[in-house]
Amino acid sequence: MPFKLIEKSQQAKEFSYCPYSKFRVGAALLAHDGTIFTGCNVENACYNLGICAERNAISTAVSHGYKNFKAIHVISPCGGCRQVMSEFGSDWDAYLTKPDGSFVKMTVMELLPTSFTPEDLKKKTLQKSN
């Protein structure tokens, strides 16, 4: 399975819009029913408005009604993308590719062990001390 995701993310990165960094990134996201969603990075002259490949793939999946995922492949997710991934659970796989083509398999929890999750919003807030 990781090889299919790697292949799809490599294809997706060809569509990257990266005139500033010249660094193409692709991501492939696997839903539990076997559907694969891809995304690529889309840069913007106002740098913080750019969209990372993995957030692009997740947004596409959500816009098609998917919210449970089995695995994702990406080169190296930033902290913001790790947080977005954790929004959809911590017990799914992330395959991170190294420059030599080898990859490392981790869970989303291992990528961001102390993420802020929807469960945190259900917790009672700390009371101020007098």
PDB file of N, CA, C and O in Angstrom, residues 14-62:
ATOM      1  N   GLU A  14       3.674  17.035  -9.373  1.00  0.00           N
ATOM      2  CA  GLU A  14       3.900  17.630 -10.695  1.00  0.00           C
ATOM      3  C   GLU A  14       2.953  18.803 -10.954  1.00  0.00           C
ATOM      4  O   GLU A  14       3.210  19.627 -11.816  1.00  0.00           O
ATOM      5  N   PHE A  15       1.848  18.881 -10.224  1.00  0.00           N
ATOM      6  CA  PHE A  15       0.882  19.960 -10.391  1.00  0.00           C
ATOM      7  C   PHE A  15       1.134  21.122  -9.429  1.00  0.00           C
ATOM      8  O   PHE A  15       0.387  22.092  -9.419  1.00  0.00           O
ATOM      9  N   SER A  16       2.178  21.030  -8.622  1.00  0.00           N
ATOM     10  CA  SER A  16       2.490  22.079  -7.644  1.00  0.00           C
ATOM     11  C   SER A  16       2.623  23.438  -8.307  1.00  0.00           C
ATOM     12  O   SER A  16       3.116  23.559  -9.428  1.00  0.00           O
ATOM     13  N   TYR A  17       2.202  24.442  -7.572  1.00  0.00           N
ATOM     14  CA  TYR A  17       2.423  25.822  -7.973  1.00  0.00           C
ATOM     15  C   TYR A  17       3.394  26.387  -6.950  1.00  0.00           C
ATOM     16  O   TYR A  17       3.012  26.699  -5.815  1.00  0.00           O
ATOM     17  N   CYS A  18       4.672  26.447  -7.329  1.00  0.00           N
ATOM     18  CA  CYS A  18       5.696  26.840  -6.354  1.00  0.00           C
ATOM     19  C   CYS A  18       6.727  27.781  -6.991  1.00  0.00           C
ATOM     20  O   CYS A  18       7.918  27.477  -7.030  1.00  0.00           O
ATOM     21  N   PRO A  19       6.276  28.944  -7.475  1.00  0.00           N
ATOM     22  CA  PRO A  19       7.206  29.869  -8.135  1.00  0.00           C
ATOM     23  C   PRO A  19       8.219  30.517  -7.194  1.00  0.00           C
ATOM     24  O   PRO A  19       9.216  31.060  -7.657  1.00  0.00           O
ATOM     25  N   TYR A  20       8.001  30.448  -5.893  1.00  0.00           N
ATOM     26  CA  TYR A  20       8.885  31.131  -4.940  1.00  0.00           C
ATOM     27  C   TYR A  20       9.926  30.188  -4.353  1.00  0.00           C
ATOM     28  O   TYR A  20      11.114  30.480  -4.359  1.00  0.00           O
ATOM     29  N   SER A  21       9.491  29.051  -3.866  1.00  0.00           N
ATOM     30  CA  SER A  21      10.440  28.109  -3.263  1.00  0.00           C
ATOM     31  C   SER A  21      11.037  27.162  -4.296  1.00  0.00           C
ATOM     32  O   SER A  21      12.098  26.598  -4.075  1.00  0.00           O
ATOM     33  N   LYS A  22      10.325  26.951  -5.379  1.00  0.00           N
ATOM     34  CA  LYS A  22      10.722  25.967  -6.416  1.00  0.00           C
ATOM     35  C   LYS A  22      10.771  24.548  -5.833  1.00  0.00           C
ATOM     36  O   LYS A  22      11.409  23.668  -6.372  1.00  0.00           O
ATOM     37  N   PHE A  23      10.075  24.326  -4.714  1.00  0.00           N
ATOM     38  CA  PHE A  23      10.072  23.030  -4.038  1.00  0.00           C
ATOM     39  C   PHE A  23       8.700  22.390  -4.187  1.00  0.00           C
ATOM     40  O   PHE A  23       7.734  22.798  -3.547  1.00  0.00           O
ATOM     41  N   ARG A  24       8.625  21.419  -5.071  1.00  0.00           N
ATOM     42  CA  ARG A  24       7.366  20.731  -5.337  1.00  0.00           C
ATOM     43  C   ARG A  24       7.082  19.696  -4.248  1.00  0.00           C
ATOM     44  O   ARG A  24       7.963  18.931  -3.878  1.00  0.00           O
ATOM     45  N   VAL A  25       5.834  19.681  -3.768  1.00  0.00           N
ATOM     46  CA  VAL A  25       5.424  18.705  -2.770  1.00  0.00           C
ATOM     47  C   VAL A  25       4.084  18.112  -3.199  1.00  0.00           C
ATOM     48  O   VAL A  25       3.195  18.832  -3.646  1.00  0.00           O
ATOM     49  N   GLY A  26       3.976  16.806  -3.053  1.00  0.00           N
ATOM     50  CA  GLY A  26       2.716  16.122  -3.310  1.00  0.00           C
ATOM     51  C   GLY A  26       2.351  15.290  -2.094  1.00  0.00           C
ATOM     52  O   GLY A  26       3.217  14.897  -1.320  1.00  0.00           O
ATOM     53  N   ALA A  27       1.075  15.039  -1.926  1.00  0.00           N
ATOM     54  CA  ALA A  27       0.594  14.187  -0.835  1.00  0.00           C
ATOM     55  C   ALA A  27      -0.490  13.278  -1.385  1.00  0.00           C
ATOM     56  O   ALA A  27      -1.207  13.638  -2.318  1.00  0.00           O
ATOM     57  N   ALA A  28      -0.587  12.099  -0.797  1.00  0.00           N
ATOM     58  CA  ALA A  28      -1.652  11.158  -1.149  1.00  0.00           C
ATOM     59  C   ALA A  28      -2.260  10.649   0.144  1.00  0.00           C
ATOM     60  O   ALA A  28      -1.549  10.203   1.049  1.00  0.00           O
ATOM     61  N   LEU A  29      -3.572  10.721   0.232  1.00  0.00           N
ATOM     62  CA  LEU A  29      -4.330  10.395   1.435  1.00  0.00           C
ATOM     63  C   LEU A  29      -5.248   9.213   1.140  1.00  0.00           C
ATOM     64  O   LEU A  29      -6.003   9.246   0.172  1.00  0.00           O
ATOM     65  N   LEU A  30      -5.174   8.190   1.968  1.00  0.00           N
ATOM     66  CA  LEU A  30      -5.959   6.974   1.775  1.00  0.00           C
ATOM     67  C   LEU A  30      -7.128   6.922   2.761  1.00  0.00           C
ATOM     68  O   LEU A  30      -6.928   6.933   3.971  1.00  0.00           O
ATOM     69  N   ALA A  31      -8.337   6.870   2.211  1.00  0.00           N
ATOM     70  CA  ALA A  31      -9.537   6.716   3.045  1.00  0.00           C
ATOM     71  C   ALA A  31      -9.737   5.228   3.326  1.00  0.00           C
ATOM     72  O   ALA A  31      -9.180   4.365   2.646  1.00  0.00           O
ATOM     73  N   HIS A  32     -10.561   4.925   4.322  1.00  0.00           N
ATOM     74  CA  HIS A  32     -10.784   3.529   4.709  1.00  0.00           C
ATOM     75  C   HIS A  32     -11.422   2.686   3.616  1.00  0.00           C
ATOM     76  O   HIS A  32     -11.245   1.470   3.592  1.00  0.00           O
ATOM     77  N   ASP A  33     -12.140   3.307   2.693  1.00  0.00           N
ATOM     78  CA  ASP A  33     -12.773   2.528   1.623  1.00  0.00           C
ATOM     79  C   ASP A  33     -11.853   2.330   0.418  1.00  0.00           C
ATOM     80  O   ASP A  33     -12.254   1.785  -0.595  1.00  0.00           O
ATOM     81  N   GLY A  34     -10.594   2.787   0.532  1.00  0.00           N
ATOM     82  CA  GLY A  34      -9.628   2.610  -0.543  1.00  0.00           C
ATOM     83  C   GLY A  34      -9.495   3.803  -1.481  1.00  0.00           C
ATOM     84  O   GLY A  34      -8.624   3.824  -2.344  1.00  0.00           O
ATOM     85  N   THR A  35     -10.344   4.805  -1.317  1.00  0.00           N
ATOM     86  CA  THR A  35     -10.254   6.007  -2.145  1.00  0.00           C
ATOM     87  C   THR A  35      -8.988   6.774  -1.791  1.00  0.00           C
ATOM     88  O   THR A  35      -8.663   6.931  -0.616  1.00  0.00           O
ATOM     89  N   ILE A  36      -8.281   7.236  -2.808  1.00  0.00           N
ATOM     90  CA  ILE A  36      -7.058   8.021  -2.594  1.00  0.00           C
ATOM     91  C   ILE A  36      -7.302   9.445  -3.078  1.00  0.00           C
ATOM     92  O   ILE A  36      -7.743   9.663  -4.207  1.00  0.00           O
ATOM     93  N   PHE A  37      -7.019  10.395  -2.215  1.00  0.00           N
ATOM     94  CA  PHE A  37      -7.105  11.815  -2.545  1.00  0.00           C
ATOM     95  C   PHE A  37      -5.686  12.367  -2.602  1.00  0.00           C
ATOM     96  O   PHE A  37      -4.851  12.023  -1.765  1.00  0.00           O
ATOM     97  N   THR A  38      -5.432  13.211  -3.574  1.00  0.00           N
ATOM     98  CA  THR A  38      -4.094  13.794  -3.684  1.00  0.00           C
ATOM     99  C   THR A  38      -4.167  15.308  -3.508  1.00  0.00           C
ATOM    100  O   THR A  38      -5.230  15.917  -3.644  1.00  0.00           O
ATOM    101  N   GLY A  39      -3.027  15.870  -3.222  1.00  0.00           N
ATOM    102  CA  GLY A  39      -2.905  17.313  -3.100  1.00  0.00           C
ATOM    103  C   GLY A  39      -1.485  17.726  -3.420  1.00  0.00           C
ATOM    104  O   GLY A  39      -0.564  16.908  -3.379  1.00  0.00           O
ATOM    105  N   CYS A  40      -1.325  18.989  -3.752  1.00  0.00           N
ATOM    106  CA  CYS A  40       0.010  19.530  -4.006  1.00  0.00           C
ATOM    107  C   CYS A  40       0.104  20.888  -3.327  1.00  0.00           C
ATOM    108  O   CYS A  40      -0.909  21.475  -2.959  1.00  0.00           O
ATOM    109  N   ASN A  41       1.325  21.360  -3.164  1.00  0.00           N
ATOM    110  CA  ASN A  41       1.487  22.668  -2.542  1.00  0.00           C
ATOM    111  C   ASN A  41       1.129  23.760  -3.546  1.00  0.00           C
ATOM    112  O   ASN A  41       1.374  23.640  -4.753  1.00  0.00           O
ATOM    113  N   VAL A  42       0.499  24.816  -3.017  1.00  0.00           N
ATOM    114  CA  VAL A  42       0.107  25.969  -3.828  1.00  0.00           C
ATOM    115  C   VAL A  42       0.611  27.204  -3.088  1.00  0.00           C
ATOM    116  O   VAL A  42       0.078  27.563  -2.040  1.00  0.00           O
ATOM    117  N   GLU A  43       1.660  27.822  -3.627  1.00  0.00           N
ATOM    118  CA  GLU A  43       2.259  28.980  -2.969  1.00  0.00           C
ATOM    119  C   GLU A  43       1.533  30.264  -3.340  1.00  0.00           C
ATOM    120  O   GLU A  43       0.756  30.310  -4.300  1.00  0.00           O
ATOM    121  N   ASN A  44       1.801  31.296  -2.557  1.00  0.00           N
ATOM    122  CA  ASN A  44       1.194  32.598  -2.760  1.00  0.00           C
ATOM    123  C   ASN A  44       2.252  33.649  -2.451  1.00  0.00           C
ATOM    124  O   ASN A  44       3.077  33.441  -1.564  1.00  0.00           O
ATOM    125  N   ALA A  45       2.190  34.787  -3.158  1.00  0.00           N
ATOM    126  CA  ALA A  45       3.153  35.858  -2.902  1.00  0.00           C
ATOM    127  C   ALA A  45       3.098  36.320  -1.445  1.00  0.00           C
ATOM    128  O   ALA A  45       4.108  36.743  -0.890  1.00  0.00           O
ATOM    129  N   CYS A  46       1.932  36.236  -0.832  1.00  0.00           N
ATOM    130  CA  CYS A  46       1.797  36.461   0.610  1.00  0.00           C
ATOM    131  C   CYS A  46       2.023  35.087   1.241  1.00  0.00           C
ATOM    132  O   CYS A  46       1.104  34.284   1.367  1.00  0.00           O
ATOM    133  N   TYR A  47       3.263  34.785   1.583  1.00  0.00           N
ATOM    134  CA  TYR A  47       3.695  33.431   1.914  1.00  0.00           C
ATOM    135  C   TYR A  47       2.768  32.645   2.839  1.00  0.00           C
ATOM    136  O   TYR A  47       2.507  31.479   2.618  1.00  0.00           O
ATOM    137  N   ASN A  48       2.258  33.274   3.883  1.00  0.00           N
ATOM    138  CA  ASN A  48       1.453  32.503   4.826  1.00  0.00           C
ATOM    139  C   ASN A  48       0.099  32.077   4.254  1.00  0.00           C
ATOM    140  O   ASN A  48      -0.621  31.306   4.880  1.00  0.00           O
ATOM    141  N   LEU A  49      -0.266  32.539   3.085  1.00  0.00           N
ATOM    142  CA  LEU A  49      -1.519  32.116   2.456  1.00  0.00           C
ATOM    143  C   LEU A  49      -1.329  30.900   1.551  1.00  0.00           C
ATOM    144  O   LEU A  49      -2.298  30.389   0.984  1.00  0.00           O
ATOM    145  N   GLY A  50      -0.108  30.421   1.445  1.00  0.00           N
ATOM    146  CA  GLY A  50       0.138  29.204   0.669  1.00  0.00           C
ATOM    147  C   GLY A  50      -0.535  28.010   1.319  1.00  0.00           C
ATOM    148  O   GLY A  50      -0.869  28.027   2.515  1.00  0.00           O
ATOM    149  N   ILE A  51      -0.750  26.968   0.542  1.00  0.00           N
ATOM    150  CA  ILE A  51      -1.409  25.762   1.039  1.00  0.00           C
ATOM    151  C   ILE A  51      -0.461  24.582   0.868  1.00  0.00           C
ATOM    152  O   ILE A  51       0.041  24.335  -0.233  1.00  0.00           O
ATOM    153  N   CYS A  52      -0.238  23.859   1.932  1.00  0.00           N
ATOM    154  CA  CYS A  52       0.618  22.676   1.890  1.00  0.00           C
ATOM    155  C   CYS A  52      -0.110  21.521   1.198  1.00  0.00           C
ATOM    156  O   CYS A  52      -1.340  21.452   1.208  1.00  0.00           O
ATOM    157  N   ALA A  53       0.649  20.607   0.644  1.00  0.00           N
ATOM    158  CA  ALA A  53       0.090  19.480  -0.097  1.00  0.00           C
ATOM    159  C   ALA A  53      -0.835  18.615   0.742  1.00  0.00           C
ATOM    160  O   ALA A  53      -1.920  18.224   0.297  1.00  0.00           O
ATOM    161  N   GLU A  54      -0.421  18.308   1.968  1.00  0.00           N
ATOM    162  CA  GLU A  54      -1.241  17.422   2.794  1.00  0.00           C
ATOM    163  C   GLU A  54      -2.536  18.084   3.240  1.00  0.00           C
ATOM    164  O   GLU A  54      -3.592  17.444   3.291  1.00  0.00           O
ATOM    165  N   ARG A  55      -2.502  19.389   3.516  1.00  0.00           N
ATOM    166  CA  ARG A  55      -3.749  20.085   3.858  1.00  0.00           C
ATOM    167  C   ARG A  55      -4.663  20.161   2.641  1.00  0.00           C
ATOM    168  O   ARG A  55      -5.883  20.078   2.759  1.00  0.00           O
ATOM    169  N   ASN A  56      -4.068  20.291   1.470  1.00  0.00           N
ATOM    170  CA  ASN A  56      -4.835  20.304   0.231  1.00  0.00           C
ATOM    171  C   ASN A  56      -5.544  18.959   0.040  1.00  0.00           C
ATOM    172  O   ASN A  56      -6.738  18.907  -0.268  1.00  0.00           O
ATOM    173  N   ALA A  57      -4.831  17.860   0.252  1.00  0.00           N
ATOM    174  CA  ALA A  57      -5.415  16.523   0.105  1.00  0.00           C
ATOM    175  C   ALA A  57      -6.527  16.290   1.128  1.00  0.00           C
ATOM    176  O   ALA A  57      -7.603  15.775   0.800  1.00  0.00           O
ATOM    177  N   ILE A  58      -6.283  16.679   2.372  1.00  0.00           N
ATOM    178  CA  ILE A  58      -7.291  16.499   3.424  1.00  0.00           C
ATOM    179  C   ILE A  58      -8.528  17.343   3.129  1.00  0.00           C
ATOM    180  O   ILE A  58      -9.664  16.859   3.249  1.00  0.00           O
ATOM    181  N   SER A  59      -8.337  18.575   2.706  1.00  0.00           N
ATOM    182  CA  SER A  59      -9.475  19.439   2.374  1.00  0.00           C
ATOM    183  C   SER A  59     -10.292  18.865   1.224  1.00  0.00           C
ATOM    184  O   SER A  59     -11.524  18.917   1.241  1.00  0.00           O
ATOM    185  N   THR A  60      -9.614  18.320   0.236  1.00  0.00           N
ATOM    186  CA  THR A  60     -10.321  17.700  -0.889  1.00  0.00           C
ATOM    187  C   THR A  60     -11.145  16.510  -0.412  1.00  0.00           C
ATOM    188  O   THR A  60     -12.311  16.353  -0.796  1.00  0.00           O
ATOM    189  N   ALA A  61     -10.548  15.676   0.439  1.00  0.00           N
ATOM    190  CA  ALA A  61     -11.264  14.513   0.960  1.00  0.00           C
ATOM    191  C   ALA A  61     -12.493  14.944   1.759  1.00  0.00           C
ATOM    192  O   ALA A  61     -13.588  14.394   1.575  1.00  0.00           O
ATOM    193  N   VAL A  62     -12.323  15.927   2.636  1.00  0.00           N
ATOM    194  CA  VAL A  62     -13.443  16.399   3.449  1.00  0.00           C
ATOM    195  C   VAL A  62     -14.540  16.974   2.555  1.00  0.00           C
ATOM    196  O   VAL A  62     -15.727  16.744   2.794  1.00  0.00           O
TER     197      VAL A  62
END
